[in-house]
Amino acid sequence: RANGYAFSSGERQQDAGSVAAPIFRADGEVFGSVSVCGPVGRFTNEQQKRHAPLVVASARKISYEIGYRPETS
């Protein structure tokens, strides 16, 4: 979560692995998510790590398109 995504390996759905990232509304509240999933046997931890940056980038782009502008310090 601290990296902007979460992994799952069978916790939510037996034999399914996934990586997900949040989509934010303009007010900063979570609106939804983007995820990629597959069978744990093929969507291994290595596959999840490889796909995580793509999932995060997609979620950030969608968030931006619906008006989210993260505060920068």
Coordinates of N, CA and C in Angstrom, one line a residue:
R1 N 0.8 -1.2 0.0 CA 0.0 0.0 0.0 C 0.9 1.3 0.0
A2 N 1.9 1.3 0.7 CA 2.8 2.4 0.8 C 3.4 2.8 -0.6
N3 N 3.4 1.8 -1.4 CA 4.0 2.0 -2.8 C 2.9 2.4 -3.8
G4 N 1.6 2.5 -3.3 CA 0.5 2.8 -4.2 C -0.2 1.7 -4.8
Y5 N 0.1 0.5 -4.4 CA -0.6 -0.7 -4.9 C -0.6 -1.8 -3.8
A6 N -1.4 -2.8 -4.1 CA -1.6 -3.9 -3.2 C -1.5 -5.2 -4.0
F7 N -1.0 -6.3 -3.4 CA -0.9 -7.6 -4.0 C -1.9 -8.5 -3.2
S8 N -2.4 -9.5 -4.0 CA -3.2 -10.5 -3.3 C -2.8 -11.9 -4.0
S9 N -2.7 -12.9 -3.2 CA -2.3 -14.2 -3.7 C -3.3 -15.2 -3.0
G10 N -4.5 -15.2 -3.4 CA -5.5 -16.2 -2.9 C -6.2 -15.7 -1.7
E11 N -5.9 -14.5 -1.2 CA -6.7 -14.0 0.0 C -8.1 -13.7 -0.3
R12 N -8.4 -13.0 -1.4 CA -9.7 -12.6 -1.8 C -10.5 -13.7 -2.5
Q13 N -9.8 -14.3 -3.4 CA -10.4 -15.4 -4.2 C -9.4 -16.5 -4.3
Q14 N -9.8 -17.7 -3.9 CA -8.9 -18.9 -3.9 C -8.3 -19.1 -5.3
D15 N -7.0 -19.3 -5.3 CA -6.2 -19.6 -6.5 C -6.1 -18.5 -7.5
A16 N -6.4 -17.2 -7.0 CA -6.2 -16.1 -7.9 C -5.2 -15.1 -7.3
G17 N -4.3 -14.6 -8.1 CA -3.4 -13.6 -7.7 C -3.7 -12.3 -8.4
S18 N -3.4 -11.1 -7.8 CA -3.7 -9.9 -8.4 C -2.8 -8.8 -7.8
V19 N -2.8 -7.7 -8.6 CA -2.1 -6.5 -8.2 C -3.1 -5.4 -8.5
A20 N -3.3 -4.4 -7.6 CA -4.4 -3.4 -7.7 C -3.8 -2.0 -7.2
A21 N -4.4 -1.0 -7.8 CA -4.0 0.4 -7.4 C -5.3 1.2 -7.4
P22 N -5.4 2.2 -6.5 CA -6.6 3.0 -6.3 C -6.7 4.1 -7.4
I23 N -7.9 4.4 -7.7 CA -8.3 5.6 -8.5 C -8.9 6.6 -7.6
F24 N -8.4 7.8 -7.7 CA -8.9 8.9 -6.8 C -9.8 9.9 -7.5
R25 N -10.8 10.4 -6.8 CA -11.6 11.5 -7.3 C -10.9 12.8 -7.1
A26 N -11.5 13.9 -7.7 CA -10.9 15.2 -7.6 C -10.7 15.6 -6.1
D27 N -11.6 15.2 -5.2 CA -11.5 15.6 -3.8 C -10.5 14.7 -3.0
G28 N -9.8 13.7 -3.7 CA -8.9 12.9 -3.0 C -9.4 11.6 -2.4
E29 N -10.7 11.4 -2.5 CA -11.3 10.2 -2.0 C -11.1 9.1 -3.0
V30 N -11.0 7.8 -2.6 CA -10.9 6.7 -3.5 C -12.2 6.5 -4.2
F31 N -12.1 6.4 -5.5 CA -13.3 6.2 -6.4 C -13.5 4.8 -6.8
G32 N -12.4 4.1 -7.0 CA -12.4 2.7 -7.5 C -11.0 2.2 -7.6
S33 N -10.7 1.2 -8.4 CA -9.4 0.7 -8.6 C -9.2 0.1 -9.9
V34 N -7.9 -0.1 -10.3 CA -7.5 -0.8 -11.5 C -6.8 -2.1 -11.0
S35 N -7.1 -3.2 -11.6 CA -6.4 -4.4 -11.1 C -6.1 -5.3 -12.3
V36 N -5.1 -6.2 -12.1 CA -4.8 -7.2 -13.1 C -4.7 -8.5 -12.3
C37 N -5.4 -9.5 -12.7 CA -5.4 -10.8 -12.0 C -5.3 -12.0 -12.9
G38 N -5.0 -13.1 -12.3 CA -4.8 -14.4 -13.0 C -4.6 -15.5 -12.0
P39 N -4.6 -16.7 -12.5 CA -4.4 -17.9 -11.7 C -3.0 -17.8 -11.0
V40 N -3.0 -18.1 -9.7 CA -1.8 -18.0 -8.9 C -0.6 -18.8 -9.6
G41 N -0.9 -19.9 -10.2 CA 0.1 -20.7 -10.8 C 0.8 -20.0 -12.0
R42 N 0.1 -19.0 -12.6 CA 0.7 -18.3 -13.7 C 1.0 -16.8 -13.4
F43 N 0.2 -16.3 -12.5 CA 0.4 -14.9 -12.0 C 1.1 -14.9 -10.7
T44 N 2.4 -15.2 -10.8 CA 3.2 -15.4 -9.6 C 3.6 -14.1 -9.0
N45 N 4.3 -14.1 -7.8 CA 4.7 -12.9 -7.2 C 5.6 -12.1 -8.1
E46 N 6.5 -12.8 -8.9 CA 7.3 -12.1 -9.9 C 6.5 -11.4 -10.9
Q47 N 5.5 -12.0 -11.4 CA 4.6 -11.4 -12.4 C 3.9 -10.2 -11.8
Q48 N 3.4 -10.3 -10.6 CA 2.7 -9.2 -9.9 C 3.7 -8.0 -9.8
K49 N 4.9 -8.2 -9.4 CA 5.9 -7.2 -9.2 C 6.2 -6.5 -10.6
R50 N 6.2 -7.3 -11.6 CA 6.4 -6.8 -13.0 C 5.3 -5.9 -13.5
H51 N 4.1 -6.3 -13.1 CA 2.9 -5.5 -13.6 C 2.5 -4.4 -12.7
A52 N 3.0 -4.3 -11.4 CA 2.6 -3.3 -10.5 C 2.8 -1.9 -11.0
P53 N 4.0 -1.6 -11.6 CA 4.2 -0.2 -12.1 C 3.2 0.2 -13.2
L54 N 2.8 -0.8 -14.1 CA 1.9 -0.5 -15.1 C 0.5 -0.3 -14.6
V55 N 0.1 -1.0 -13.5 CA -1.2 -0.8 -12.9 C -1.3 0.5 -12.2
V56 N -0.2 0.9 -11.5 CA -0.2 2.2 -10.8 C -0.2 3.3 -11.8
A57 N 0.5 3.2 -12.9 CA 0.5 4.3 -13.9 C -0.9 4.4 -14.5
S58 N -1.6 3.3 -14.8 CA -2.9 3.4 -15.3 C -3.9 4.1 -14.3
A59 N -3.8 3.7 -13.1 CA -4.7 4.3 -12.0 C -4.4 5.8 -11.9
R60 N -3.1 6.2 -11.9 CA -2.8 7.6 -11.8 C -3.3 8.4 -13.0
K61 N -3.2 7.8 -14.2 CA -3.7 8.5 -15.4 C -5.3 8.7 -15.3
I62 N -6.0 7.6 -14.9 CA -7.4 7.7 -14.8 C -7.8 8.8 -13.7
S63 N -7.1 8.7 -12.6 CA -7.3 9.7 -11.5 C -7.1 11.1 -12.1
Y64 N -6.1 11.3 -12.8 CA -5.8 12.7 -13.3 C -6.9 13.1 -14.3
E65 N -7.4 12.2 -15.1 CA -8.4 12.5 -16.1 C -9.7 12.8 -15.5
I66 N -10.0 12.3 -14.3 CA -11.3 12.7 -13.6 C -11.1 13.8 -12.6
G67 N -9.9 14.5 -12.6 CA -9.7 15.7 -11.9 C -8.8 15.7 -10.6
Y68 N -8.3 14.5 -10.3 CA -7.4 14.4 -9.1 C -6.1 15.1 -9.4
R69 N -5.7 15.9 -8.5 CA -4.4 16.6 -8.5 C -3.7 16.4 -7.2
P70 N -2.8 15.4 -7.0 CA -2.2 15.2 -5.7 C -1.4 16.4 -5.3
E71 N -1.4 16.7 -4.0 CA -0.7 17.8 -3.4 C 0.8 17.4 -3.4
T72 N 1.6 18.4 -3.8 CA 3.1 18.1 -3.8 C 3.7 19.0 -2.7
S73 N 4.7 18.5 -2.1 CA 5.4 19.3 -1.1 C 6.6 20.0 -1.6

